[in-house]
PDB file of C-alpha atoms in Angstrom:
ATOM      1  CA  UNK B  18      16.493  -7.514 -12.478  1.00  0.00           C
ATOM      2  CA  UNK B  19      15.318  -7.315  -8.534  1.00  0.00           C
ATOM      3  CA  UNK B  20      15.595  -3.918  -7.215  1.00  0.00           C
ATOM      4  CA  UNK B  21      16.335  -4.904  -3.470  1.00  0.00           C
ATOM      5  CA  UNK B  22      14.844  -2.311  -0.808  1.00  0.00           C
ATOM      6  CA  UNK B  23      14.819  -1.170   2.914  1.00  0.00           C
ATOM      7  CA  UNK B  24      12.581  -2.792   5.195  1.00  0.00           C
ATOM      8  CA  UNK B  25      13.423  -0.329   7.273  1.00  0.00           C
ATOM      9  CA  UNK B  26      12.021   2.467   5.220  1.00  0.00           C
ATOM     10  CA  UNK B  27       8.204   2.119   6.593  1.00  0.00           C
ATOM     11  CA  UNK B  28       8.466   2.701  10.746  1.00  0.00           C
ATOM     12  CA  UNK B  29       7.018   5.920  10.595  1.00  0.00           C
ATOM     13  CA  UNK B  30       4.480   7.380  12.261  1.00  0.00           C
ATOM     14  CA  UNK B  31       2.128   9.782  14.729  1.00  0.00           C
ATOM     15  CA  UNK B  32       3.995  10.047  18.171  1.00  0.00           C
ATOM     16  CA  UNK B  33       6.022   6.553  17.735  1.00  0.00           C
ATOM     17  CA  UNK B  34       3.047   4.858  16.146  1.00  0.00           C
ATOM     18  CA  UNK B  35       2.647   2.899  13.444  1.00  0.00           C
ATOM     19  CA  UNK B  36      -0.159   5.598  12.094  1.00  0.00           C
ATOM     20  CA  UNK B  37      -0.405   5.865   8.917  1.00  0.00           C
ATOM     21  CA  UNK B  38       1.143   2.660   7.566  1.00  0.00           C
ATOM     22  CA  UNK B  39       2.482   3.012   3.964  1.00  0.00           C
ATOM     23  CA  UNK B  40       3.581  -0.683   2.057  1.00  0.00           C
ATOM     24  CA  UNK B  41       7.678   0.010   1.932  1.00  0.00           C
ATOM     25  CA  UNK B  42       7.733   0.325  -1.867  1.00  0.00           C
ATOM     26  CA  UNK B  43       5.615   3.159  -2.355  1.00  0.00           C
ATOM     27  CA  UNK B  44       7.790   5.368   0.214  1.00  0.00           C
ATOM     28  CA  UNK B  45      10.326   6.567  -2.832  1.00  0.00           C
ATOM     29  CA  UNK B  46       9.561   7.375  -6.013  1.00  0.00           C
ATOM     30  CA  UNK B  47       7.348   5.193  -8.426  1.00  0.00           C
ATOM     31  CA  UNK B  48       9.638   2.112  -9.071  1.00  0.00           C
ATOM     32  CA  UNK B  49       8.485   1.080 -12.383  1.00  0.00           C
ATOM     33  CA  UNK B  50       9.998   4.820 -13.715  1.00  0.00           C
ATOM     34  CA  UNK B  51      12.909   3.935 -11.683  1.00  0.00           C
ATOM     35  CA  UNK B  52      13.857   0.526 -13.223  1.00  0.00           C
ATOM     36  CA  UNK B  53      12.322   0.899 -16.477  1.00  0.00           C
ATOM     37  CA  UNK B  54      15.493   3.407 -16.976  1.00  0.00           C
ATOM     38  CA  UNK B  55      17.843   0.663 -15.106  1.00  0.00           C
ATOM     39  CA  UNK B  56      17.329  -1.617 -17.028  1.00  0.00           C
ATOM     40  CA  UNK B  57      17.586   0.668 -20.358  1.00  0.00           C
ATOM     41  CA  UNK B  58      20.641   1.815 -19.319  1.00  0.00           C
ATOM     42  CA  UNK B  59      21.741  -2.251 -18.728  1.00  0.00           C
ATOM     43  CA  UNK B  60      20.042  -2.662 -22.413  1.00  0.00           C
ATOM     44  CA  UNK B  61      22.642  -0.100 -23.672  1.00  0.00           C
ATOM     45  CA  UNK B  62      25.779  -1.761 -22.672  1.00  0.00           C
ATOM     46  CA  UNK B  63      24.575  -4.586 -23.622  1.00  0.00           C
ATOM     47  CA  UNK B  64      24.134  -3.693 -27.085  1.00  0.00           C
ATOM     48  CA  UNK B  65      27.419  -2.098 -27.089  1.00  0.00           C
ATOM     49  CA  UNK B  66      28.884  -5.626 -26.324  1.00  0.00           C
ATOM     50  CA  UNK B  67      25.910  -7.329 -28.828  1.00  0.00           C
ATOM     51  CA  UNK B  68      25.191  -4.834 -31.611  1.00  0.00           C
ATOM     52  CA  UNK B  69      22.645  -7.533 -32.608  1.00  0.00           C
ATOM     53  CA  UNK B  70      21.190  -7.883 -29.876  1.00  0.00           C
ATOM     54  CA  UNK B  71      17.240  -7.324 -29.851  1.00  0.00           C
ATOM     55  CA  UNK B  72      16.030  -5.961 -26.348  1.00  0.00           C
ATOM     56  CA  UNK B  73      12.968  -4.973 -24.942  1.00  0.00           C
ATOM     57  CA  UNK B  74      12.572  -3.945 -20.576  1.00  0.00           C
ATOM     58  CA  UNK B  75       9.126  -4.545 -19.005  1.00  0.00           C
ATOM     59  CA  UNK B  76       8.409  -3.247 -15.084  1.00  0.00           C
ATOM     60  CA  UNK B  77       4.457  -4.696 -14.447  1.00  0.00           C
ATOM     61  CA  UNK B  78       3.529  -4.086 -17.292  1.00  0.00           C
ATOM     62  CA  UNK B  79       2.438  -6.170 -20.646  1.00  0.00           C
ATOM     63  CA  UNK B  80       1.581  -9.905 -20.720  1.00  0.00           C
ATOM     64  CA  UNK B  81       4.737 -10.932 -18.264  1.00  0.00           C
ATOM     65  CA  UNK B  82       4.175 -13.530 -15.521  1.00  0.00           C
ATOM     66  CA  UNK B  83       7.230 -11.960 -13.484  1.00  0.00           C
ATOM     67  CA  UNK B  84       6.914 -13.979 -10.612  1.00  0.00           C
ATOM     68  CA  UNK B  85       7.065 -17.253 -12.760  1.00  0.00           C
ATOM     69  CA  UNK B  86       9.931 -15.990 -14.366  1.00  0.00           C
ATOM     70  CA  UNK B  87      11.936 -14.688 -11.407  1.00  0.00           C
ATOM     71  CA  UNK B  88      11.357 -18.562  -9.990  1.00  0.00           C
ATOM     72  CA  UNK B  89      12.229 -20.214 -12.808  1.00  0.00           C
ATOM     73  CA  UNK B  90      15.295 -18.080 -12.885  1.00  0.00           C
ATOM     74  CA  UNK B  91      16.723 -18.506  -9.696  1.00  0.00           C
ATOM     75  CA  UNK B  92      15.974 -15.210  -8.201  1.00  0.00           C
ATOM     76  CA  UNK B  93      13.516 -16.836  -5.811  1.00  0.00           C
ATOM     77  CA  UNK B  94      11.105 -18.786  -4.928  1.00  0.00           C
ATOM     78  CA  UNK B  95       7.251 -18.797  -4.369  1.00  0.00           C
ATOM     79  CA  UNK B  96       5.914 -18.315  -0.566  1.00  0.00           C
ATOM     80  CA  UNK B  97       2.950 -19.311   1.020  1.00  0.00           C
ATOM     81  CA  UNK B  98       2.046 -15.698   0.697  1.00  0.00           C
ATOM     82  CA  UNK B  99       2.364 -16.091  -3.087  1.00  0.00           C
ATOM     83  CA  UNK B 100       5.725 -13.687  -3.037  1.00  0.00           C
ATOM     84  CA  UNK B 101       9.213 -14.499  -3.990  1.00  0.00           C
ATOM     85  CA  UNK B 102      11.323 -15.413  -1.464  1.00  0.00           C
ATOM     86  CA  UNK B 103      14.944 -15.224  -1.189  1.00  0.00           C
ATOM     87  CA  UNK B 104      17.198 -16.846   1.232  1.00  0.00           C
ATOM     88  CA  UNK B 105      19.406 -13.414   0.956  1.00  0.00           C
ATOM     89  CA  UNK B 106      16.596 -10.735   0.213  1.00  0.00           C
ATOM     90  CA  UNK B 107      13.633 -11.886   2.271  1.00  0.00           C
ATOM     91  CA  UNK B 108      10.495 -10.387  -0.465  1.00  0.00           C
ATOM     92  CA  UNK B 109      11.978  -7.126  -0.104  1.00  0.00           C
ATOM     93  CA  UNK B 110      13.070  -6.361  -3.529  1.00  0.00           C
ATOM     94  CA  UNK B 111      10.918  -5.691  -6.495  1.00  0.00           C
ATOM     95  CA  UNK B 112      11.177  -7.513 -10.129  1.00  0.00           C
ATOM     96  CA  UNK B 113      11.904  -5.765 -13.712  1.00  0.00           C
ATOM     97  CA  UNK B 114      12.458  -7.937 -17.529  1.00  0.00           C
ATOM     98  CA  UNK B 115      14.729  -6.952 -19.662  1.00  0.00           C
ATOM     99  CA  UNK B 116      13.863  -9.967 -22.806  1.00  0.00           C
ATOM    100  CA  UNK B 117      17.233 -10.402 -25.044  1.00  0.00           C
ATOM    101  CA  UNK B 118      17.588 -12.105 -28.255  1.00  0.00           C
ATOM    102  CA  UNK B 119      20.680 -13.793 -26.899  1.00  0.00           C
ATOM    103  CA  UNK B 120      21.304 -17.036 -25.878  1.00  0.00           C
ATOM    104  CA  UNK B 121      21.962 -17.360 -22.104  1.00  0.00           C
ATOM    105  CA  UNK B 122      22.969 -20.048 -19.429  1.00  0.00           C
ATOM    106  CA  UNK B 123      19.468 -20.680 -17.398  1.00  0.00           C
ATOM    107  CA  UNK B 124      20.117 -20.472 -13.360  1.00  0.00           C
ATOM    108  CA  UNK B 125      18.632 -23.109 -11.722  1.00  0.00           C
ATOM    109  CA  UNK B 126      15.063 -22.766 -10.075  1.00  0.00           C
ATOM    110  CA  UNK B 127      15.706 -22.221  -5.519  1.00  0.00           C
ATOM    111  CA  UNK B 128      14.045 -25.368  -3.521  1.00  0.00           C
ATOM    112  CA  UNK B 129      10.782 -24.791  -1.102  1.00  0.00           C
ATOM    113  CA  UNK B 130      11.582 -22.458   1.321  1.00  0.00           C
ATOM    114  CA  UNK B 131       8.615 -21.924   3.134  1.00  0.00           C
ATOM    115  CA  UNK B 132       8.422 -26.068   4.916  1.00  0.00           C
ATOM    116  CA  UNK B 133       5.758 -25.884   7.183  1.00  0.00           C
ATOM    117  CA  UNK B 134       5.723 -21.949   8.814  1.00  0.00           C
ATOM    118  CA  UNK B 135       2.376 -20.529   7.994  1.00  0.00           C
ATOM    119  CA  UNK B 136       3.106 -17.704   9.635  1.00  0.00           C
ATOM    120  CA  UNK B 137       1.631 -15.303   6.856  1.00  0.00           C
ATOM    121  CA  UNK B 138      -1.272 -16.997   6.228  1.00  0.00           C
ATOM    122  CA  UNK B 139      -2.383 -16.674  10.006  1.00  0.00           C
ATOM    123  CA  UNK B 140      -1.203 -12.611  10.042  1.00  0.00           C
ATOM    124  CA  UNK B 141      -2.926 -11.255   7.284  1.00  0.00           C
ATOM    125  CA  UNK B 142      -6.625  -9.746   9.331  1.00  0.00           C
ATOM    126  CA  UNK B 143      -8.670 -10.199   5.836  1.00  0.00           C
ATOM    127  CA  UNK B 144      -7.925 -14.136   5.270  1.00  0.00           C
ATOM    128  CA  UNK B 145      -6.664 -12.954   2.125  1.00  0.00           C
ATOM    129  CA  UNK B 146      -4.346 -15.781   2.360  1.00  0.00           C
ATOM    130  CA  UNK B 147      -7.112 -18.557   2.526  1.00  0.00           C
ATOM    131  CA  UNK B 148      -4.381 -21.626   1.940  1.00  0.00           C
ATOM    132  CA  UNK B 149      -0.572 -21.405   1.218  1.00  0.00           C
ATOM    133  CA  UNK B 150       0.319 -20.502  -2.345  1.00  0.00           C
ATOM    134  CA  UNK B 151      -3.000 -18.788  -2.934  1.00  0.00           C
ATOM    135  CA  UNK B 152      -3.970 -15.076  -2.595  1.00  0.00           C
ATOM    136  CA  UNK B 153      -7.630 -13.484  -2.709  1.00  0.00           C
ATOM    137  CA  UNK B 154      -7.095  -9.946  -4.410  1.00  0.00           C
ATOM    138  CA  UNK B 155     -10.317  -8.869  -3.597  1.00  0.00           C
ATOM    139  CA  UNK B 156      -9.815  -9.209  -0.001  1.00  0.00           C
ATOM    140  CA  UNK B 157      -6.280  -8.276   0.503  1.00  0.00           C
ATOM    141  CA  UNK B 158      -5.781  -4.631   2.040  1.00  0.00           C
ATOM    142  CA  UNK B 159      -3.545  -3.219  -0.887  1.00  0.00           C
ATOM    143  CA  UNK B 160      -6.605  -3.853  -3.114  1.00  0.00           C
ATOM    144  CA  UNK B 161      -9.192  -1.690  -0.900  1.00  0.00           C
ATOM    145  CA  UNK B 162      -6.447   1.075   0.237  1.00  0.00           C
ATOM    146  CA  UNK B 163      -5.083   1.181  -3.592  1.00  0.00           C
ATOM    147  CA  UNK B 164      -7.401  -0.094  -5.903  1.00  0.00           C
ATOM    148  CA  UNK B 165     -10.836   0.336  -4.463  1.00  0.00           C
ATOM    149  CA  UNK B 166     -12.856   3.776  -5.764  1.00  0.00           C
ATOM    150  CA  UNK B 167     -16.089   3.586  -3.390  1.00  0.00           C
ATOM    151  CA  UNK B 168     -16.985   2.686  -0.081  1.00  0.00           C
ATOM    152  CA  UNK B 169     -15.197   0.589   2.593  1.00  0.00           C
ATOM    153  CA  UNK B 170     -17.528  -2.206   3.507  1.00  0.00           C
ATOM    154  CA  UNK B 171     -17.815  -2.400   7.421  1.00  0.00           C
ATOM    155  CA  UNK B 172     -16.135  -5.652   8.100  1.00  0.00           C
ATOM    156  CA  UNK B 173     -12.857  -3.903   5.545  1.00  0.00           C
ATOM    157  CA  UNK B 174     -12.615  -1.100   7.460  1.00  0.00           C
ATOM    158  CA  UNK B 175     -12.173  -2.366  11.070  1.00  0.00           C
ATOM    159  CA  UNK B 176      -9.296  -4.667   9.627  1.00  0.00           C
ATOM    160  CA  UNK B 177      -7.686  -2.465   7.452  1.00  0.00           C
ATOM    161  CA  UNK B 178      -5.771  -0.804  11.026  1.00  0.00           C
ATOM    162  CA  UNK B 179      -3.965   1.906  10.110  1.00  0.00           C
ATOM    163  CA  UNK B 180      -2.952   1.059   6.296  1.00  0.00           C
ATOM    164  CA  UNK B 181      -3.150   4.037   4.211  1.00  0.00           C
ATOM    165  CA  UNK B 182      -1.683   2.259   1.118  1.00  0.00           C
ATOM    166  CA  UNK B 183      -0.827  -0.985   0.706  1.00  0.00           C
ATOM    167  CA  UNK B 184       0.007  -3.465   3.273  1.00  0.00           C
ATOM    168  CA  UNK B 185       3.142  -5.336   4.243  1.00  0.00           C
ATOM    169  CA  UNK B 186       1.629  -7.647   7.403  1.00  0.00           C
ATOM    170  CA  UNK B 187       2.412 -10.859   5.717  1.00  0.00           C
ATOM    171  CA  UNK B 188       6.097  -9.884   4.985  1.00  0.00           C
ATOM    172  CA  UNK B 189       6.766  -8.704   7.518  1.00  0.00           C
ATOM    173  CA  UNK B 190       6.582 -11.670   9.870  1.00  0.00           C
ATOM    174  CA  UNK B 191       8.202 -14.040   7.244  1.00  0.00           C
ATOM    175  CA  UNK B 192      11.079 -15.302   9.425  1.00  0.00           C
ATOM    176  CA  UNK B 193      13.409 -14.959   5.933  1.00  0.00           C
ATOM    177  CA  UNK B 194      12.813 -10.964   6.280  1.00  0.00           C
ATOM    178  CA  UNK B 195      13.971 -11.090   9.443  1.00  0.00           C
ATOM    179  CA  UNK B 196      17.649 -11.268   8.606  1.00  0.00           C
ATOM    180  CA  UNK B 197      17.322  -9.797   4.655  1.00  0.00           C
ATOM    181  CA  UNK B 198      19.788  -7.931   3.518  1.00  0.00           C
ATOM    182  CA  UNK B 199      18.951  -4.285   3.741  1.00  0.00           C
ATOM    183  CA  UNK B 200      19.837  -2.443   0.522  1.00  0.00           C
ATOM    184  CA  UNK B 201      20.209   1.267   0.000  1.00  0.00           C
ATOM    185  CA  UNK B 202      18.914   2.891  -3.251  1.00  0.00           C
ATOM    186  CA  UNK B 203      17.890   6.811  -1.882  1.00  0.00           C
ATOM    187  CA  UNK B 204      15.255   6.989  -4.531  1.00  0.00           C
ATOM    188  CA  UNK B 205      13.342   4.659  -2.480  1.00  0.00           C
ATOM    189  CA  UNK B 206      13.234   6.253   0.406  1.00  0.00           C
ATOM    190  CA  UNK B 207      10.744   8.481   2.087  1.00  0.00           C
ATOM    191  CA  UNK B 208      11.210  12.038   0.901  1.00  0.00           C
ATOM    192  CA  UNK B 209       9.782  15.434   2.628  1.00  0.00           C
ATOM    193  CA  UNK B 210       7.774  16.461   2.543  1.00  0.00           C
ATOM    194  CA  UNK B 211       6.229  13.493   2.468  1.00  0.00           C
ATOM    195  CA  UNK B 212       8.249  12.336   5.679  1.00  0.00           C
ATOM    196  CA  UNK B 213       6.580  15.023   7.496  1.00  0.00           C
ATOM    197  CA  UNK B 214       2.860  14.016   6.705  1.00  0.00           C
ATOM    198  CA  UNK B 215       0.840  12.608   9.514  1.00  0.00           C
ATOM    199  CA  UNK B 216      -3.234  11.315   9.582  1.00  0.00           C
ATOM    200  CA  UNK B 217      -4.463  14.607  10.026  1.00  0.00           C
ATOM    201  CA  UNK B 218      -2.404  15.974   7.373  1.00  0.00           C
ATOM    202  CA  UNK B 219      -3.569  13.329   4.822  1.00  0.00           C
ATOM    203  CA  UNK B 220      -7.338  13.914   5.638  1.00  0.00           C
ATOM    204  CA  UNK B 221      -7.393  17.257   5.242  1.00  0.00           C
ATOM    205  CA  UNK B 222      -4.900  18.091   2.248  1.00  0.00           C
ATOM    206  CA  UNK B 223      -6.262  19.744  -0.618  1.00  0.00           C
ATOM    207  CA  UNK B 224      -5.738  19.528  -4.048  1.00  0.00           C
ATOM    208  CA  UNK B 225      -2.360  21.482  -4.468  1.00  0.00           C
ATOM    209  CA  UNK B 226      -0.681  20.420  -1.504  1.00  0.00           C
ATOM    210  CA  UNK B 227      -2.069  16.729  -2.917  1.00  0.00           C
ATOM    211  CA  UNK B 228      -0.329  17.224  -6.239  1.00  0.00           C
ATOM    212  CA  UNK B 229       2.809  18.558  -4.859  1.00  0.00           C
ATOM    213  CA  UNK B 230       3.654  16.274  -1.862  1.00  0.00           C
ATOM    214  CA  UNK B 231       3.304  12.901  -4.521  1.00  0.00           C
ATOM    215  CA  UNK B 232       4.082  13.759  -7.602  1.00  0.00           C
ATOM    216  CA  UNK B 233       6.290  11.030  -9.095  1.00  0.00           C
ATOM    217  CA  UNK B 234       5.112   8.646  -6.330  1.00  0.00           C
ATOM    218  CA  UNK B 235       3.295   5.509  -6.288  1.00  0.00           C
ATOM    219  CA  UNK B 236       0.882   6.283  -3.572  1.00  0.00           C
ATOM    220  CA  UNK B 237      -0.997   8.891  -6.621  1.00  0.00           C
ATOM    221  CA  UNK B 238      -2.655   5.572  -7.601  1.00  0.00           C
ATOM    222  CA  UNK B 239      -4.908   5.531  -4.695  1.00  0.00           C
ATOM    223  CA  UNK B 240      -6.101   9.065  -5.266  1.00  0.00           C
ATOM    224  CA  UNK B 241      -6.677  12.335  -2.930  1.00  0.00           C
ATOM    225  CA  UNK B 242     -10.152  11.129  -2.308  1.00  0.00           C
ATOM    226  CA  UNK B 243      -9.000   7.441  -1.614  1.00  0.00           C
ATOM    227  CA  UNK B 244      -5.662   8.727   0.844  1.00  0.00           C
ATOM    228  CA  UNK B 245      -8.704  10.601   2.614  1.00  0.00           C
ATOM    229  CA  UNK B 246     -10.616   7.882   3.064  1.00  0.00           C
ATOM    230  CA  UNK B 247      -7.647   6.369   4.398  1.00  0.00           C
ATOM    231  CA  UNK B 248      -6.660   8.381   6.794  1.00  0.00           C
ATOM    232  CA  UNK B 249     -10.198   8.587   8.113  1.00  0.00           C
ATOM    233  CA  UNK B 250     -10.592   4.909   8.519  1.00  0.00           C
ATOM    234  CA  UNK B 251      -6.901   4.542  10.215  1.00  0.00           C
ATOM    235  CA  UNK B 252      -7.772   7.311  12.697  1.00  0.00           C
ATOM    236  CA  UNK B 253     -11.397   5.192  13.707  1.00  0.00           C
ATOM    237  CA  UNK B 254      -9.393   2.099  13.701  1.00  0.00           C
ATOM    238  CA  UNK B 255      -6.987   3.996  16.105  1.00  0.00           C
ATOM    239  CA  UNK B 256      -9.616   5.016  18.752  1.00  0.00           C
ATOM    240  CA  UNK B 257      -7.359   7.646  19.962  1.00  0.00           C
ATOM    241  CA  UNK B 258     -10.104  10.905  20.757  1.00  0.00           C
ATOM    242  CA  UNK B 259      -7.480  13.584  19.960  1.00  0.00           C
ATOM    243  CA  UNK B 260      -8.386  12.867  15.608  1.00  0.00           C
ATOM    244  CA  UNK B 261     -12.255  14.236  17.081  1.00  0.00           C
ATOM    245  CA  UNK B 262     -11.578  17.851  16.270  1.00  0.00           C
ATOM    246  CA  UNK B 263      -9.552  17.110  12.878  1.00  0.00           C
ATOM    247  CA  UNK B 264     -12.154  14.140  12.037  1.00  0.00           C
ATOM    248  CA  UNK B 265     -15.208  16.865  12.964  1.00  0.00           C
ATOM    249  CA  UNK B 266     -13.967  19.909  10.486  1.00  0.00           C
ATOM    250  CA  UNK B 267     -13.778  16.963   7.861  1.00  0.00           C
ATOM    251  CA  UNK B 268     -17.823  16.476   7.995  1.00  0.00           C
ATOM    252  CA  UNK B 269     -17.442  19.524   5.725  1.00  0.00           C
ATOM    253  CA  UNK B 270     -15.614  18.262   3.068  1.00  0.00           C
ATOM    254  CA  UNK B 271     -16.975  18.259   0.041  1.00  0.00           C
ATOM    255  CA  UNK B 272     -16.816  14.611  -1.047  1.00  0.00           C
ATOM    256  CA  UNK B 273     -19.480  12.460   0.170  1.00  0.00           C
ATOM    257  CA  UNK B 274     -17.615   9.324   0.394  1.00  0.00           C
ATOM    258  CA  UNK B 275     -14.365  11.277   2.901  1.00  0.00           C
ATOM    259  CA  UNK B 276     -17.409  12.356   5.031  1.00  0.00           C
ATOM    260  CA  UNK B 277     -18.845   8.790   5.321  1.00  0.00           C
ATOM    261  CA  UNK B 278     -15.815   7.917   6.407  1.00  0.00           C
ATOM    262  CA  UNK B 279     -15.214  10.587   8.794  1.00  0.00           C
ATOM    263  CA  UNK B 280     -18.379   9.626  10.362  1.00  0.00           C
ATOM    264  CA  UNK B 281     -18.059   6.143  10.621  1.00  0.00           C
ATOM    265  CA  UNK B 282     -14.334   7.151  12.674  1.00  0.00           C
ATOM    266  CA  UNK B 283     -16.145   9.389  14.640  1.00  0.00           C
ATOM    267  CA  UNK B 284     -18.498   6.501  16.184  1.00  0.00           C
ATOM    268  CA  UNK B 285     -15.998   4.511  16.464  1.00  0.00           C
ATOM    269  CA  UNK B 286     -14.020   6.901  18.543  1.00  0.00           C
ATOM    270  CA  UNK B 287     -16.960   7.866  20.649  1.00  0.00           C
ATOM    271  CA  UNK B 288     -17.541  11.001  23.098  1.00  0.00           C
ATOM    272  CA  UNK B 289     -19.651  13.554  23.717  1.00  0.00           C
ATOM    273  CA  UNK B 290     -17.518  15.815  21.336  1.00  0.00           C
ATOM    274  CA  UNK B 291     -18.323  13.151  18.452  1.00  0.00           C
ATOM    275  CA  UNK B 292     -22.158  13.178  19.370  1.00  0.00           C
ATOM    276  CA  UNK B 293     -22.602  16.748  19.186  1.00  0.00           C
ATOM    277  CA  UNK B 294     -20.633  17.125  15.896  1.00  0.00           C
ATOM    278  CA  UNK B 295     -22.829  14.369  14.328  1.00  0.00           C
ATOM    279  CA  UNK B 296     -25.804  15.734  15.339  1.00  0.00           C
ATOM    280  CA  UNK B 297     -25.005  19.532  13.902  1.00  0.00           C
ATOM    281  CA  UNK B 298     -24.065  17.687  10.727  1.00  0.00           C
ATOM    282  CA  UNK B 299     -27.412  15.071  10.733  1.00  0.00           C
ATOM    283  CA  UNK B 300     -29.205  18.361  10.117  1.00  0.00           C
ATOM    284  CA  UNK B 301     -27.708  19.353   7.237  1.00  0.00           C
ATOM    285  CA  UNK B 302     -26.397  16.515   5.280  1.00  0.00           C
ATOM    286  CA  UNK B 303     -28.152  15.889   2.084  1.00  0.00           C
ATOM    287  CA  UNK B 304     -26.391  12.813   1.151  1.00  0.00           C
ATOM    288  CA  UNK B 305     -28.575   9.448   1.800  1.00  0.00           C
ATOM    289  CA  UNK B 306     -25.447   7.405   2.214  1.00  0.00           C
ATOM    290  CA  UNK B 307     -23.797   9.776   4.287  1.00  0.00           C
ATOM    291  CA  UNK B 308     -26.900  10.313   6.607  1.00  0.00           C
ATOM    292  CA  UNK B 309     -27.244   6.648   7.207  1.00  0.00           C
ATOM    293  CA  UNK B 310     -23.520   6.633   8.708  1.00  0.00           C
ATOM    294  CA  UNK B 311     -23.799   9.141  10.593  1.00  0.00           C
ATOM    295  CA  UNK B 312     -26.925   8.008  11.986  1.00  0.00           C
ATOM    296  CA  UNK B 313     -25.248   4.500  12.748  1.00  0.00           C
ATOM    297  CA  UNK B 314     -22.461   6.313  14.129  1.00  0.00           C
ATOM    298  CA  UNK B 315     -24.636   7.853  16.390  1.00  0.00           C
ATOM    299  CA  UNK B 316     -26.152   4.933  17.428  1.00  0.00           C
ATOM    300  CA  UNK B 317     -22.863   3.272  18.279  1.00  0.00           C
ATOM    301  CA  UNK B 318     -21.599   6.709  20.565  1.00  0.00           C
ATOM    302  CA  UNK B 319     -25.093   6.593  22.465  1.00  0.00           C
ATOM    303  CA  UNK B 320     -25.157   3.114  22.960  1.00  0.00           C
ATOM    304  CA  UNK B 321     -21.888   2.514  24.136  1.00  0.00           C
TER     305      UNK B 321
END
C-alpha cells in the first residue's frame, strides 16, 4: 500500500517564511497508526473473499526491506536520493505491507528514472547524499532533528536552516515532484493547534502544552527537549534579531542542552541586546558545557 500525500502541506511559517520547517509527513497524525488500520481494514475484506487467507500488515516496522519491495513491485523505483520514485507520485507517498498467503500476479519492476539529474545529491547542505543511490544516516538532517538526543555539533547546526523535524530538501527539487499528483487524506494534514505554532512558541512550550499540541503525532519522536533545541538552532540559523528577547528568557530554562543552544543562536544573531544577556547569564551558569557556549558566543558578538 502507498499512502500518497500533499506536498503542499509543509509551506508554513513565521511572517511568510519558511521558519520552522517540518518534513510533510509528520504534519498529520502518526502514519504508521494511520495505515496499520488501512490496511487491516483491506485484510478484512480480503478474508471475507479468502476465508483462508493468512494475513499479516507491517508499517516500518519488523524485518521488512519496504523500499525493495515497493521496487520490485512496481510501485516505484529507487532515486539517487535512495527514495522511491514514481512517475505519477513524485516520493510523496509513504509505504505499508500487508503479506498474504495467496498467490498473486507480480507487477513488473519501473525502469531508471533518475538518468543523469543529480539534482538531490547537490541540494542536500550535509553531503548526506555522498554518490547517487547512497545515503549517510548519520549526516542527514532528519537524523540530528529526529533521532539525535545530545548536542548539535557546530558544523550540524549552521546547515540544519530552519528544520525543526525532518527534512524534505532533496525531494523537493526532484523534477518528478514537481508535477506529482497531490492527494488529499485530512488526517495528514496540519491540525491546530499545531498550525498555529511558530519558533518562539516551540522554544518555550512547556510540558502540558507539549503533550497536548502532539499527541498522536509523529513529531513526539524528537522530544520537547529536542523540538527546543530545534527551534533554537532555526532561529540562530535565521539571524533575524527580533528571536533576542524570546532566545534571552530561554537562558533560564532548565535544561542545559536548550540553553546551549539558545546561546549558541544568540551569537549568531549578534547585538548589544545578545551581549548583555550573555554576560548576566556567564555569571550564573553552573553548567561547564553551557559556559563554554556562551563564552564562544560572546566571542563571536564582540568580535564581529
Amino acid at each position: 500500500m502507498a499512502l500518497q500525500y500533499s506536498p503542499l502541506q509543509g509551506e508554513q511559517g513565521v511572517d511568510g517564511d519558511l521558519w520552522p520547517r517540518v518534513a510533510r509527513y509528520a504534519m498529520g497524525v502518526d502514519y504508521h497508526d494511520l495505515m496499520k488500520h488501512r490496511l487491516e481494514k483491506l485484510a478484512d475484506r480480503i478474508r471475507q473473499a479468502f476465508p483462508s487467507c493468512a494475513a499479516r500488515s507491517y508499517v516500518d516496522t519488523g524485518p521488512v526491506l519496504e523500499r525493495e519491495l515497493a521496487s520490485r513491485a512496481g510501485i516505484g523505483v529507487f532515486g539517487k536520493n535512495t527514495m522511491l520514485l514514481s512517475e505519477q507520485r513524485g516520493s510523496w507517498f509513504l509505504l505499508g505491507e500487508l503479506f498474504l498467503s495467496l498467490e498473486l500476479e507480480p507487477d513488473l519492476p519501473m525502469a531508471d528514472l533518475c538518468g543523469s539529474c543529480t539534482r538531490c545529491l547537490e541540494a542536500c547542505p550535509t553531503g548526506a547524499l555522498p554518490e547517487p543511490y547512497r545515503l549517510d544516516a548519520n549526516r542527514c538532517i532528519s537524523y540530528w532533528t529526529i533521532e539525535h538526543r545530545g548536542i548539535f555539533p557546530l558544523e550540524i547546526r549552521r546547515q540544519t536552516g530552519g528544520w525543526v523535524f525532518g527534512c524534505d530538501l532533496c525531494q523537493e527539487v526532484c523534477p518528478w515532484n514537481g508535477d506529482a499528483i497531490v492527494a488529499h487524506h485530512p488526517e495528514m494534514e496540519l491540525p491546530s493547534p499545531r498550525a498555529e505554532l511558530d519558533l518562539t512558541d516551540l522554544l518555550r512550550i512547556d510540558r502540558e502544552q507539549y503533550v497536548e499540541c502532539f499527541r498522536g503525532s509523529p513529531m513526539k519522536r524528537a522530544k520537547q527537549e529536542g523540538l527546543q533545541r530545534n527551534a533554537a538552532v532555526a532561529m540562530g540559523n535565521s539571524g533575524d534579531p527580533r528571536y533576542v528577547p524570546d532566545l534571552l528568557d530561554a537562558l533560564r530554562d532548565d535544561s542545559p542542552l536548550v540553553r546551549l543552544h539558545v546561546a549558541w543562536a544568540l551569537g549568531e544573531i549578534g547585538g548589544q541586546e545578545a551581549l548583555a544577556g550573555l554576560e548576566a547569564r556567564l555569571s550564573i551558569e553552573i553548567d561547564p558545557d553551557v559556559v563554554r557556549e556562551i563564552d564562544s558566543a560572546l566571542s563571536r558578538i564582540v568580535e564581529a
